[in-house]
Coordinates of C-alpha atoms in Angstrom, one line a residue:
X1 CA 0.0 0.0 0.0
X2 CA 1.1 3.7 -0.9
X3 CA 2.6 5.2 2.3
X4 CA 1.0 8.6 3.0
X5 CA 2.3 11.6 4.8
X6 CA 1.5 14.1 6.5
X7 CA 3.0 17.8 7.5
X8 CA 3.4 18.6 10.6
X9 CA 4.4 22.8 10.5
X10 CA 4.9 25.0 13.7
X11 CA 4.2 28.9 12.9
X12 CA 5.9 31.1 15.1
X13 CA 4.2 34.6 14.9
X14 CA 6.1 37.7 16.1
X15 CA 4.2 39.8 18.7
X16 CA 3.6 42.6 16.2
X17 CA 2.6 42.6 12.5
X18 CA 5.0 42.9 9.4
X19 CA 5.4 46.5 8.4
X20 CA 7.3 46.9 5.2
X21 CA 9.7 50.4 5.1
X22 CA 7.7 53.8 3.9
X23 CA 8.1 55.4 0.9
X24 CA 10.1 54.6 -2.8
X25 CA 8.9 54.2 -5.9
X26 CA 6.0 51.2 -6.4
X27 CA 7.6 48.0 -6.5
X28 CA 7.0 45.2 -9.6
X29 CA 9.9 43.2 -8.6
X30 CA 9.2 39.4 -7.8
X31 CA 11.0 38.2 -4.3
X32 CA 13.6 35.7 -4.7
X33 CA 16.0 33.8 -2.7
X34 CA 19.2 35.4 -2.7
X35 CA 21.3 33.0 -0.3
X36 CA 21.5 30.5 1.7
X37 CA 23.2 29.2 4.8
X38 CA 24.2 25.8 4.0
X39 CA 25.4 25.5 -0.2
X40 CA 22.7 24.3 -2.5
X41 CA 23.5 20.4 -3.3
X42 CA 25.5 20.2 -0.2
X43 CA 26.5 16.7 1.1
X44 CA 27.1 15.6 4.8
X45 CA 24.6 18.1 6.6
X46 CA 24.8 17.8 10.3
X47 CA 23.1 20.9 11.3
X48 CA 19.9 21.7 12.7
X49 CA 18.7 24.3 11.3
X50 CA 19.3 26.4 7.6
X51 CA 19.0 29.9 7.0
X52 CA 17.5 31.2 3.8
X53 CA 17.6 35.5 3.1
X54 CA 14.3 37.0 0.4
X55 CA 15.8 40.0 -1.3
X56 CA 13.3 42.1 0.2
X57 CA 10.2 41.5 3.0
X58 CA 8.0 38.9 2.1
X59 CA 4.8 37.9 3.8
X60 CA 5.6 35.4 6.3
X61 CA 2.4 33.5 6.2
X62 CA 2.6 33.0 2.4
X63 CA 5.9 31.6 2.9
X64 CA 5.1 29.1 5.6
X65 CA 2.4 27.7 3.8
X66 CA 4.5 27.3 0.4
X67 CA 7.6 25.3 1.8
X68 CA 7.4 21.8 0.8
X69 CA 10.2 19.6 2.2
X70 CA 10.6 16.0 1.0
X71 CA 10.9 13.7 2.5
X72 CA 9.1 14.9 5.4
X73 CA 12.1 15.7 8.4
X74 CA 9.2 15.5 11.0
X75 CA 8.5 19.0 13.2
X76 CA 10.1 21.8 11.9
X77 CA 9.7 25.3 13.2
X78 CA 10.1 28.6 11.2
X79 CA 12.3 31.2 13.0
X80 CA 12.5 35.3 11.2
X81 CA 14.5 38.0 11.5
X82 CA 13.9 40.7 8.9
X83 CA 14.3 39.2 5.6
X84 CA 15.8 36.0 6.8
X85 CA 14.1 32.9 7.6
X86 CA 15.5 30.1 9.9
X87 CA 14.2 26.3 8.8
X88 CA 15.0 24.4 12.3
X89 CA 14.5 20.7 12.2
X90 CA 13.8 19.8 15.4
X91 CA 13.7 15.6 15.1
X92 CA 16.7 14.2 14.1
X93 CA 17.3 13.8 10.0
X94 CA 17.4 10.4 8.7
X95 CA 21.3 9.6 7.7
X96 CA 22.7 9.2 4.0
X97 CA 19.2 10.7 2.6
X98 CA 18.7 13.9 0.8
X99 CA 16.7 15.9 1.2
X100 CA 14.3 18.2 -1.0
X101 CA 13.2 22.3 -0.3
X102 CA 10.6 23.6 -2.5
X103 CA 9.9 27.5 -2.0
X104 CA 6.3 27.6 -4.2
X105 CA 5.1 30.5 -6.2
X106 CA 2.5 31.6 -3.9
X107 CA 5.0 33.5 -2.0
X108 CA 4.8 37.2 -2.2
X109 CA 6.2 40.5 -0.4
X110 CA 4.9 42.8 1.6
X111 CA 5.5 46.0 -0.1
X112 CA 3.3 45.2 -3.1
X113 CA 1.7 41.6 -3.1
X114 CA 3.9 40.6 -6.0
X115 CA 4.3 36.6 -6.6
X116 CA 7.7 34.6 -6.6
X117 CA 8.6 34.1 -10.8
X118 CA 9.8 30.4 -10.3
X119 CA 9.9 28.0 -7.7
X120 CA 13.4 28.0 -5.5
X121 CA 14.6 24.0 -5.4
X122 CA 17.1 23.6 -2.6
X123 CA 19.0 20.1 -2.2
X124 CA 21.2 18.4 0.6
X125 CA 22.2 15.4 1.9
X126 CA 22.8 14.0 4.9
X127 CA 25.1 11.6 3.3
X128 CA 28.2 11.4 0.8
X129 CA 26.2 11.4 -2.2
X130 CA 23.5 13.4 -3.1
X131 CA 19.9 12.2 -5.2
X132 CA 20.1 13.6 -9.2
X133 CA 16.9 12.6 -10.7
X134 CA 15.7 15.5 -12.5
X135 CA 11.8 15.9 -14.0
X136 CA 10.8 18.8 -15.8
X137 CA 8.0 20.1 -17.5
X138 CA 5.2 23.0 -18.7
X139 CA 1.6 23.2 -17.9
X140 CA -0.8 24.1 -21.0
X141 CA -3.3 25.8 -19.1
X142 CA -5.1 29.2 -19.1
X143 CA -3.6 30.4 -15.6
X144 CA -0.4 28.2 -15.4
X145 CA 1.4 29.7 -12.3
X146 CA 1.1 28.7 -8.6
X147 CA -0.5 24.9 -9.8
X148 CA 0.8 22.0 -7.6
X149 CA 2.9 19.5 -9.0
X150 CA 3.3 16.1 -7.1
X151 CA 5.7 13.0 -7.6
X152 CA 4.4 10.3 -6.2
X153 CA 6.7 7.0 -5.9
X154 CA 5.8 3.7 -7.3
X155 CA 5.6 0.7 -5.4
X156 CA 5.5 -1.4 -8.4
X157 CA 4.3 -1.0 -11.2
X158 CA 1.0 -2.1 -10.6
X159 CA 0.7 1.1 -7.7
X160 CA -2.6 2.8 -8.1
X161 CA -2.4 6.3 -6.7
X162 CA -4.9 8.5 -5.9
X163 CA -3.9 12.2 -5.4
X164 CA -7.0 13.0 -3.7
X165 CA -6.3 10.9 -0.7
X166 CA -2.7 11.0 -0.6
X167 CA -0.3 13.7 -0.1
X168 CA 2.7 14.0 -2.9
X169 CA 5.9 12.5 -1.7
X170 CA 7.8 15.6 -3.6
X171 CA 6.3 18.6 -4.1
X172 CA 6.4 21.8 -6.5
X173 CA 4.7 24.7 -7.5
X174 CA 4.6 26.1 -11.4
X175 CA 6.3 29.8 -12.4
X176 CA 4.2 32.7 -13.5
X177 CA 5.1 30.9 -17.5
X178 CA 3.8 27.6 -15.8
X179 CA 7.4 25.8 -16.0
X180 CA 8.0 23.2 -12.8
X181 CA 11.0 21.1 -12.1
X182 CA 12.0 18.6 -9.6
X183 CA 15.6 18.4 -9.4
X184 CA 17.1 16.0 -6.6
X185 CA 14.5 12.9 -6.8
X186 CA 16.0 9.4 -5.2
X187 CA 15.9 6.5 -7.5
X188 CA 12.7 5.0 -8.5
X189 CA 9.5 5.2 -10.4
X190 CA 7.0 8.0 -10.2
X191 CA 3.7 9.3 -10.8
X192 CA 3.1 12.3 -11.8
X193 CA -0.3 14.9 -11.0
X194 CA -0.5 18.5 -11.3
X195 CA -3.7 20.3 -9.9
X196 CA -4.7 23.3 -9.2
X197 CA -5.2 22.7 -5.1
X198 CA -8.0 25.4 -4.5
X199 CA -8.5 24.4 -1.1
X200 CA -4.8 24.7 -0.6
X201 CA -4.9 20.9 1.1
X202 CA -1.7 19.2 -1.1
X203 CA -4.8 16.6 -2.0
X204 CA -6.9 16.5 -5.8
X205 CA -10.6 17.8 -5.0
X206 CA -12.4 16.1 -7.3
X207 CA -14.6 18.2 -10.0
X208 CA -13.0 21.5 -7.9
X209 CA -9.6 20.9 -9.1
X210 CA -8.4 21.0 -12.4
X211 CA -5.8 18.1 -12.9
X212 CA -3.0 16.9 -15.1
X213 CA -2.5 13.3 -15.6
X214 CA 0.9 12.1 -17.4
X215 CA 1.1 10.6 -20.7
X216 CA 3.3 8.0 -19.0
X217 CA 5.6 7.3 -15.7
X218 CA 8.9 8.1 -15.2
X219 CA 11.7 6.1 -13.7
X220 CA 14.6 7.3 -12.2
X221 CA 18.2 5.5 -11.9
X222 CA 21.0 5.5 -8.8
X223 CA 23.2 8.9 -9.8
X224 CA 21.2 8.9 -12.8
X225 CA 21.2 12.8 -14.1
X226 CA 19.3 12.3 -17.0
X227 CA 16.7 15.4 -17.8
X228 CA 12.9 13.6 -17.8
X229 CA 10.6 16.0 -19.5
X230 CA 6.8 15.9 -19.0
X231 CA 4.4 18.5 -19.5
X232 CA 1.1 18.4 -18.8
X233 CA -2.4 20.1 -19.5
X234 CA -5.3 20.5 -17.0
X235 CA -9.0 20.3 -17.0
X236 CA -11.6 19.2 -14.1
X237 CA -12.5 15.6 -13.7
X238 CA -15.9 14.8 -14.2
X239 CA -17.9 11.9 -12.7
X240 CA -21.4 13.4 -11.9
X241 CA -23.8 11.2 -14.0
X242 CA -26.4 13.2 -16.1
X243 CA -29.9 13.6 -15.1
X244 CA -33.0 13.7 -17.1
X245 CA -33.9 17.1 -15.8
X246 CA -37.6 18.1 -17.3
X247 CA -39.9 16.7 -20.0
X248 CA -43.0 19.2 -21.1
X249 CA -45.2 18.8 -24.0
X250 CA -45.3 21.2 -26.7
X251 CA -48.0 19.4 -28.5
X252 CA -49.9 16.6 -28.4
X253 CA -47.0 15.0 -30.7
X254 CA -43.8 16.7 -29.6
X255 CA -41.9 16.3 -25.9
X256 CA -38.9 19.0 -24.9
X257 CA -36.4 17.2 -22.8
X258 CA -34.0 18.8 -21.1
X259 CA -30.8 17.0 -19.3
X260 CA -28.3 18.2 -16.2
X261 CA -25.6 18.1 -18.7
X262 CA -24.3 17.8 -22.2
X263 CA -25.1 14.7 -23.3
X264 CA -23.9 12.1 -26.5
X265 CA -26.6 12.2 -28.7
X266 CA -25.0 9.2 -30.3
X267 CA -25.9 7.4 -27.1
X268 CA -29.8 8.3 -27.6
X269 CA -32.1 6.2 -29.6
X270 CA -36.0 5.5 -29.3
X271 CA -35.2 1.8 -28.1
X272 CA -33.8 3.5 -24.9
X273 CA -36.8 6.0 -24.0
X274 CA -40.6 5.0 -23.1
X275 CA -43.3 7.6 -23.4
X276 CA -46.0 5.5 -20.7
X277 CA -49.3 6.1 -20.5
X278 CA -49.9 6.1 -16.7
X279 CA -53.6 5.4 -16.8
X280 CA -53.3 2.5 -19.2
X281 CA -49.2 2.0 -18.5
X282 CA -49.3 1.8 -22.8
X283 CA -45.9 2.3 -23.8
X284 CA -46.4 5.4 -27.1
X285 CA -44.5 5.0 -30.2
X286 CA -41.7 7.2 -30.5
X287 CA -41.4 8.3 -34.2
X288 CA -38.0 10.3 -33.9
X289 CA -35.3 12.2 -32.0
X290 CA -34.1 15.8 -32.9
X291 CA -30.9 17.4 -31.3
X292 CA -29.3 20.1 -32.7
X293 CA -25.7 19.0 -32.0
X294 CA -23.9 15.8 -31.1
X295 CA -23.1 16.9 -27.9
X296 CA -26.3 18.5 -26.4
X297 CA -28.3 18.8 -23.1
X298 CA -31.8 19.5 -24.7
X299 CA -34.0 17.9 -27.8
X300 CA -37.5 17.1 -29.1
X301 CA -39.0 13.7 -29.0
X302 CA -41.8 13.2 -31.6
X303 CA -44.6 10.7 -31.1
X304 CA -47.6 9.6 -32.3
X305 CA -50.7 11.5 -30.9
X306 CA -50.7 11.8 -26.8
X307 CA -54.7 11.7 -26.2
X308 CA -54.1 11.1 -22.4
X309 CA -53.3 13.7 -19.8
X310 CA -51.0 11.8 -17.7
X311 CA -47.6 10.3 -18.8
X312 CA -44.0 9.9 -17.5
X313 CA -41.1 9.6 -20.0
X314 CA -38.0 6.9 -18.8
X315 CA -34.5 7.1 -20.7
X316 CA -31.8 4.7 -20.0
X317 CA -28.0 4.1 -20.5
X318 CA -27.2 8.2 -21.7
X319 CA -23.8 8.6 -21.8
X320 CA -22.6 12.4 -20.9
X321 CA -19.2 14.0 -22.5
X322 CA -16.8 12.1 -20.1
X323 CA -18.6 8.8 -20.2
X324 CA -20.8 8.9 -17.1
X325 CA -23.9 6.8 -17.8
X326 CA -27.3 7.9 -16.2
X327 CA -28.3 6.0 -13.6
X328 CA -32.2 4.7 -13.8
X329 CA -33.2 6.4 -11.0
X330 CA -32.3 9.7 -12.4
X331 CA -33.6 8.9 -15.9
X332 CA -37.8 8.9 -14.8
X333 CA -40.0 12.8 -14.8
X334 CA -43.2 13.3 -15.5
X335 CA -44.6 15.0 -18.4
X336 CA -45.7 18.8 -17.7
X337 CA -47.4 21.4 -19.0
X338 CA -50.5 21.6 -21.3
X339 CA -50.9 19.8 -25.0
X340 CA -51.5 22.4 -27.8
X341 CA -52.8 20.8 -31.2
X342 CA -49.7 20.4 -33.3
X343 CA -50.6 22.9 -36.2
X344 CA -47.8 21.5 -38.6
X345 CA -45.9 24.4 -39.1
X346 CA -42.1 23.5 -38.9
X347 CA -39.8 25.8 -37.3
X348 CA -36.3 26.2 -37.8
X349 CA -34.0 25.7 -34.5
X350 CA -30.6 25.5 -36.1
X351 CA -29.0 26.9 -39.5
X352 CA -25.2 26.7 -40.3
X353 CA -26.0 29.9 -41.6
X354 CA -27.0 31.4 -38.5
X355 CA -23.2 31.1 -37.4
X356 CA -21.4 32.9 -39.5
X357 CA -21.9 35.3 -42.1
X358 CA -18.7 33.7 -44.3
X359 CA -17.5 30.4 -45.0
X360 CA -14.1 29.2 -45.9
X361 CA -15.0 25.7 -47.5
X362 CA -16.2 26.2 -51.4
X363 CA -18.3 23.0 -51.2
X364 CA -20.1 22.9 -47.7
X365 CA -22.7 21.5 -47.0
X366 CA -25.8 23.2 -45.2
X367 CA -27.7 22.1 -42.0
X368 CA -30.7 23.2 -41.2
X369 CA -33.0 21.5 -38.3
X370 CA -36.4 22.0 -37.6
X371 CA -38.8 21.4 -34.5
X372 CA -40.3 18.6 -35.9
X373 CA -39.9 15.5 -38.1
X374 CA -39.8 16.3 -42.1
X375 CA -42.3 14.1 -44.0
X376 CA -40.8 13.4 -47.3
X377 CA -43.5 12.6 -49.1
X378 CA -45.7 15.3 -48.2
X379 CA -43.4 18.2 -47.1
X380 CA -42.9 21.0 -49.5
X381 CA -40.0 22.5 -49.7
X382 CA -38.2 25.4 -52.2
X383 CA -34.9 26.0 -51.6
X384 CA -32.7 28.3 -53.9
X385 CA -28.8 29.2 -53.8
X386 CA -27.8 32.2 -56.0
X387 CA -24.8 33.8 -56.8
X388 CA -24.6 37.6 -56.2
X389 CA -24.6 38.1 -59.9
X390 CA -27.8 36.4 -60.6
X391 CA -26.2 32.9 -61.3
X392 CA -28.5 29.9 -59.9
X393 CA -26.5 27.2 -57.9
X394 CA -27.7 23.5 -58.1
X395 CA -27.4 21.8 -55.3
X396 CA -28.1 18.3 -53.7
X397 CA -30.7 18.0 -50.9
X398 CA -30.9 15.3 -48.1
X399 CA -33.2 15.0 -45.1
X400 CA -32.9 12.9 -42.1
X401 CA -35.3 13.2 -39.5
X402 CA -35.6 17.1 -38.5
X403 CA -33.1 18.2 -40.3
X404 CA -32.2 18.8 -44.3
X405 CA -28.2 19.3 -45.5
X406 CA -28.1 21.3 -48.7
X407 CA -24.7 21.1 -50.7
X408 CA -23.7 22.8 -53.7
X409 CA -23.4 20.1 -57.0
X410 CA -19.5 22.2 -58.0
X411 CA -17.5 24.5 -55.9
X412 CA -18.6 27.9 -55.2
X413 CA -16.1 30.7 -55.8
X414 CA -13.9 32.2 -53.7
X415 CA -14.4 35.3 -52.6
X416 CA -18.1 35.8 -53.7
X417 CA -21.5 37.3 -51.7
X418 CA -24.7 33.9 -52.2
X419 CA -28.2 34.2 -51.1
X420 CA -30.1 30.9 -50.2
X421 CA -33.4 31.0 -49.5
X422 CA -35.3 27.7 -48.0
X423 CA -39.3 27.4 -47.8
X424 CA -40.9 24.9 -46.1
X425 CA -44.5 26.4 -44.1
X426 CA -42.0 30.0 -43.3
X427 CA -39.6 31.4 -45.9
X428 CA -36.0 31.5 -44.5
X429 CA -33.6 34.1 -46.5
X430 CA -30.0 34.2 -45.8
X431 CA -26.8 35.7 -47.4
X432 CA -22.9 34.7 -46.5
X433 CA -19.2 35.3 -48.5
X434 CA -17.0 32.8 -49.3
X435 CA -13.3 33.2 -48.2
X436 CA -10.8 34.7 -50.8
X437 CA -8.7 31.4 -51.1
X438 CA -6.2 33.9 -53.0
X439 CA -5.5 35.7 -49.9
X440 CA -5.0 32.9 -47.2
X441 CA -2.0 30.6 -46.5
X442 CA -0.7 27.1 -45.8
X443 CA 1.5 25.3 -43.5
X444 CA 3.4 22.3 -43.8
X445 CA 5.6 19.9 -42.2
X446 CA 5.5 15.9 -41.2
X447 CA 5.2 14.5 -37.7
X448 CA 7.5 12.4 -36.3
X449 CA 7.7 10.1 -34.0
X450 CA 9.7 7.5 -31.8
X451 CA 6.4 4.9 -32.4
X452 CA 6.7 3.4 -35.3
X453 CA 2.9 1.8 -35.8
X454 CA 2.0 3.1 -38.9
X455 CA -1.6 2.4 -37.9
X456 CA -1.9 5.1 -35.4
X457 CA -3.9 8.6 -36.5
X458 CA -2.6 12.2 -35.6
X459 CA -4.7 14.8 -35.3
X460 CA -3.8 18.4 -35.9
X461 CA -5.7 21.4 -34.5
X462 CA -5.3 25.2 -35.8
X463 CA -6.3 27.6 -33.0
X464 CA -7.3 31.1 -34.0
X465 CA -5.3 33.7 -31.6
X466 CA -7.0 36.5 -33.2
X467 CA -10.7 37.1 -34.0
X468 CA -12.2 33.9 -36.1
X469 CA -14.1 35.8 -39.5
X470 CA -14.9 32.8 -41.3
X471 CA -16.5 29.6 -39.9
X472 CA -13.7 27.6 -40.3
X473 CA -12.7 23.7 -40.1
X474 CA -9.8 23.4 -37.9
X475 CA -8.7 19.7 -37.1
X476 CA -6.7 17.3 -39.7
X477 CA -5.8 13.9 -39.4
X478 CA -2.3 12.5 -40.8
X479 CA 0.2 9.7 -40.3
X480 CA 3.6 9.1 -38.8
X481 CA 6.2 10.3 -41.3
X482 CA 3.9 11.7 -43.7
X483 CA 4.0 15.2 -45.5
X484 CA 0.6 17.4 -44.1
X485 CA -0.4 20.3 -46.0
X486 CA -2.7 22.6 -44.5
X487 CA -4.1 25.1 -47.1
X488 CA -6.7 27.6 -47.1
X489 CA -6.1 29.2 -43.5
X490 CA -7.4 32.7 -42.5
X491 CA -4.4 35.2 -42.0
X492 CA -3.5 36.1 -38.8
X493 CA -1.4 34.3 -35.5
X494 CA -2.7 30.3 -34.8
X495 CA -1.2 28.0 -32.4
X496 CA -1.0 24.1 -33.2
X497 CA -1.5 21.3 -31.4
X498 CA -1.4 17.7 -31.8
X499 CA -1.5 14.3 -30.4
X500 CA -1.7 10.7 -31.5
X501 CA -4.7 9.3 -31.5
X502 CA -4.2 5.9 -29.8
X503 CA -7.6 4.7 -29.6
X504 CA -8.7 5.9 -33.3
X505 CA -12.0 7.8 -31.6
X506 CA -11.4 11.0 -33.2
X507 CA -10.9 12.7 -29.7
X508 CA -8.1 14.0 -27.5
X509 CA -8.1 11.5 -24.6
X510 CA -7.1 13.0 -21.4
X511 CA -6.2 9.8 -19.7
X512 CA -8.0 8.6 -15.7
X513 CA -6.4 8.4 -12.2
X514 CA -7.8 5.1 -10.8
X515 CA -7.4 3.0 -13.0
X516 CA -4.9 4.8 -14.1
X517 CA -4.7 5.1 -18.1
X518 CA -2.1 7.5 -19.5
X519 CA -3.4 10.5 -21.5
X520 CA -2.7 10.5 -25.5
X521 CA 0.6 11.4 -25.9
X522 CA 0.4 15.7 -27.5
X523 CA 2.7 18.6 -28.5
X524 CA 2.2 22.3 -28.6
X525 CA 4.1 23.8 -31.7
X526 CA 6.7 25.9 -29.7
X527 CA 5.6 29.0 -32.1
X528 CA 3.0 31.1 -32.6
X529 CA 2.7 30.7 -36.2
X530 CA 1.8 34.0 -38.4
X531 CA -0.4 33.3 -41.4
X532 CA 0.1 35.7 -44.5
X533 CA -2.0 36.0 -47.6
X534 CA -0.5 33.7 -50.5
X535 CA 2.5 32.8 -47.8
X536 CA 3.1 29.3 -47.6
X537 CA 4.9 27.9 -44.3
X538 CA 7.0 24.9 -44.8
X539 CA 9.1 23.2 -42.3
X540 CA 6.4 22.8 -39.5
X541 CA 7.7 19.7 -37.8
X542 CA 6.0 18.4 -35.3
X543 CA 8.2 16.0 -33.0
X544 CA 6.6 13.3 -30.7
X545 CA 8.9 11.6 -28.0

């Protein structure tokens, strides 16, 4: 079983509160550590206390709470004097062990609340020889500084570890640029989680935290000084199942539901809903489902005609985003509200066009969804694409359940203003400009990796930095050693990001904690890339350990 420790701190508080001098000009700088008592990496410590000096007066509190010492030397007490503070070990230290000093970035002065840069790593041993196993990494997050980064040390490889019971056996804190690194780890094999502790405990709250889980473990040889690099990106756990939240009539043929959550609506079909009729307990015949997105926590379910006053709709076996399945006891509500007669007059809910004025593919194709079920045979339906000079478009028409796709028979051109109109019970008028492919650019470049399954997919997506104009299609698929080109991008500064698509789903897999699965091994492009009109970018290589 995982060992688990605990800290055990002492705060000595002076009889007065920290005043900072009066006066100067207002202060930016970050505090740092500007010496120390004892040499960083020292050997043979037999001393029972270490003094470290801030280059100017830091809050004592935030420094107390942001000194993590591994492995933990038992009671320790914190001793000041200006902008000195005194470590004291007061249990003995274990022999021929080193030890581990992390001062995190949640550390900040007195004079004007500014936060440590980086994290001070401070080393000795109370041996000969001191520990050199050396992790580093960068967190991919939107506020990357101050996060908690835990090693945690493998029994065998088998271990399961569960940060949110279990305090890190080292510990480190990301810089303002999200940049951690453990320097003097003993040999062994380790875990590695990164979260963003809100409760400031040292444990993963689940679904408070956001947390990192590594794309793989990381061992660590005797005097082995070899630089392990990890990085990591975060996002909240989630294992709340969904819950069917409402159900209410619109007509005597049509039932809104509405879920707790975003839900697959690939995991939705009639065979797993009942409509009952609770004064005959009839089960109604469900005709149809309409969502307006694959992921979606609301819909229309179309049946035949409800002619009773009391029902109760039951879903089963929804899965939402992460894969939680609705439990049956949160899948049952009764039906509200009143039953209007269903006047068959179709509504649109959902147009591509409603996006986006402007399009970048020349050959899209259209969605439009309606409130209700499209009869094929009886429906009557115009539709009309025209060019801005009068030239009619064919196109090609399909309709599935609630919604018809509408795609142009050739290419449209490039830079040009359309109108498409589409009557069915209302007109529906709409206009949008195709991208000028003349004025965009390309990048290019081949991936490469140390795997060499030629099986596996990787997926490159284009992220807009500045303001998106046209709706555009981001993601592209390509394989190990092959040449990508990626035309017909919007000018301006993207980022790129990619990752190999282990389990061929399509989707960037995070990875779990218990049991633990590795997330999909990714890269961030090191460069913001800046698109220019007719500007091709070759060279883009994107390198995968």
């Amino acid at each position: 079983m995982k060992l688990t420790f605990y800290f055990s701190l002492i705060l000595i508080a002076g009889c007065a509160g920290q005043i900072p001098p009066d006066g100067g000009a207002i202060d930016f700088d970050s505090p740092m550590i500007i010496s120390s008592s004892f040499p960083n990496n020292g050997t043979n410590f037999n001393l029972n206390k270490i003094y470290f000096e801030f280059s100017e007066y830091v809050d004592k509190r935030s420094v107390e709470e942001s000194i993590f010492i591994s492995p933990i030397p038992g009671k320790i007490e914190y001793l000041w004097n200006g902008t000195e503070i005194a470590i004291q070990f007061t249990d003995n230290l274990k022999k021929n062990t080193t030890y581990s000093i992390s001062f995190g970035t949640d550390i900040v002065d007195l004079n004007n609340r500014n936060r440590m840069g980086e994290s001070f790593n401070y080393s000795f041993s109370t041996g000969n020889n001191i520990d050199k196993g050396k992790i580093i990494g960068k967190i991919f997050y939107e506020k990357s500084d101050g996060i908690i980064v835990g090693a945690y040390k493998l029994l065998n490889k088998n271990d399961q570890i569960d940060p949110s019971k279990i305090i890190p056996d080292y510990i480190t804190q990301t810089g303002r640029w999200g940049n951690y690194q453990f320097l003097n780890l003993s040999a062994g094999n380790y875990r590695i989680f990164c979260f963003k502790d809100e409760y400031r405990n040292l444990k993963y709250d689940v679904e408070v935290d956001a947390i990192g889980i590594p794309t793989n473990d990381v061992g660590i040889f005797q005097n082995d000084s070899t630089v392990n690099i990890l990085n990591f990106t975060l996002e909240k756990d989630d294992i709340t199942p969904p819950r069917l939240i409402s159900a209410q009539f619109l007509d005597e043929t049509r039932i809104k539901i509405i879920f707790s959550e975003a839900v697959k609506t690939s995991s939705i079909n009639i065979e797993k809903l009942n409509v009952i009729d609770t004064i005959t307990n009839a089960n109604k015949k469900i005709l149809g489902l309409i969502f307006i997105t694959e992921e979606a926590n609301e819909g229309i379910i179309v049946t035949e005609n409800l002619n009773s006053n009391s029902y109760i709709l039951q879903v089963r076996n929804i899965l939402d985003l992460k894969d939680n399945m609705l439990k049956p006891e949160n899948g049952i509500v009764r039906i509200t509200g009143s039953k209007k007669i269903f006047k068959y007059r179709n509504q649109l809910i959902y147009s591509t066009l409603g996006d986006t004025n402007y399009l970048q593919l020349l050959d899209p194709i259209l969605k439009f969804t309606f409130d209700n079920i499209i009869n094929k045979e009886i429906a009557k339906i115009d539709y009309k694409l025209i060019s801005i000079d009068s030239i009619i478009i064919p196109v090609n028409i399909d309709i599935n359940g609630g919604t018809i796709y509408i795609s142009p028979k050739t290419k449209l051109s490039s830079n040009n203003k359309y109108y498409f109109e589409l009557k069915m019970d209302s007109l529906y008028k709409f206009k949008f400009t195709t991208t000028e492919i003349e004025n965009r650019g390309s990048i290019s470049g081949i991936i490469n990796s140390q795997n060499t399954d030629s099986t596996l997919n990787y997926i490159l997506q284009i992220s807009k930095i500045d303001a998106i104009k046209y709706k555009a299609q981001n993601i592209f698929l390509t394989k190990r050693g092959k040449q990508f080109n990626i035309e017909n991008i919007e000018p301006g500064n993207i980022s790129l990001f990619a990752y190999c698509d282990k389990n061929l789903n399509g989707r960037f897999d995070k990875g779990k904690i218990i049991p633990f699965t590795p997330s999909e091994k990714y890269v961030f492009y090191p460069d913001t890339l800046r698109i220019r009109p007719r500007w091709p970018i070759d060279g883009v290589n994107i390198n995968f350990p």
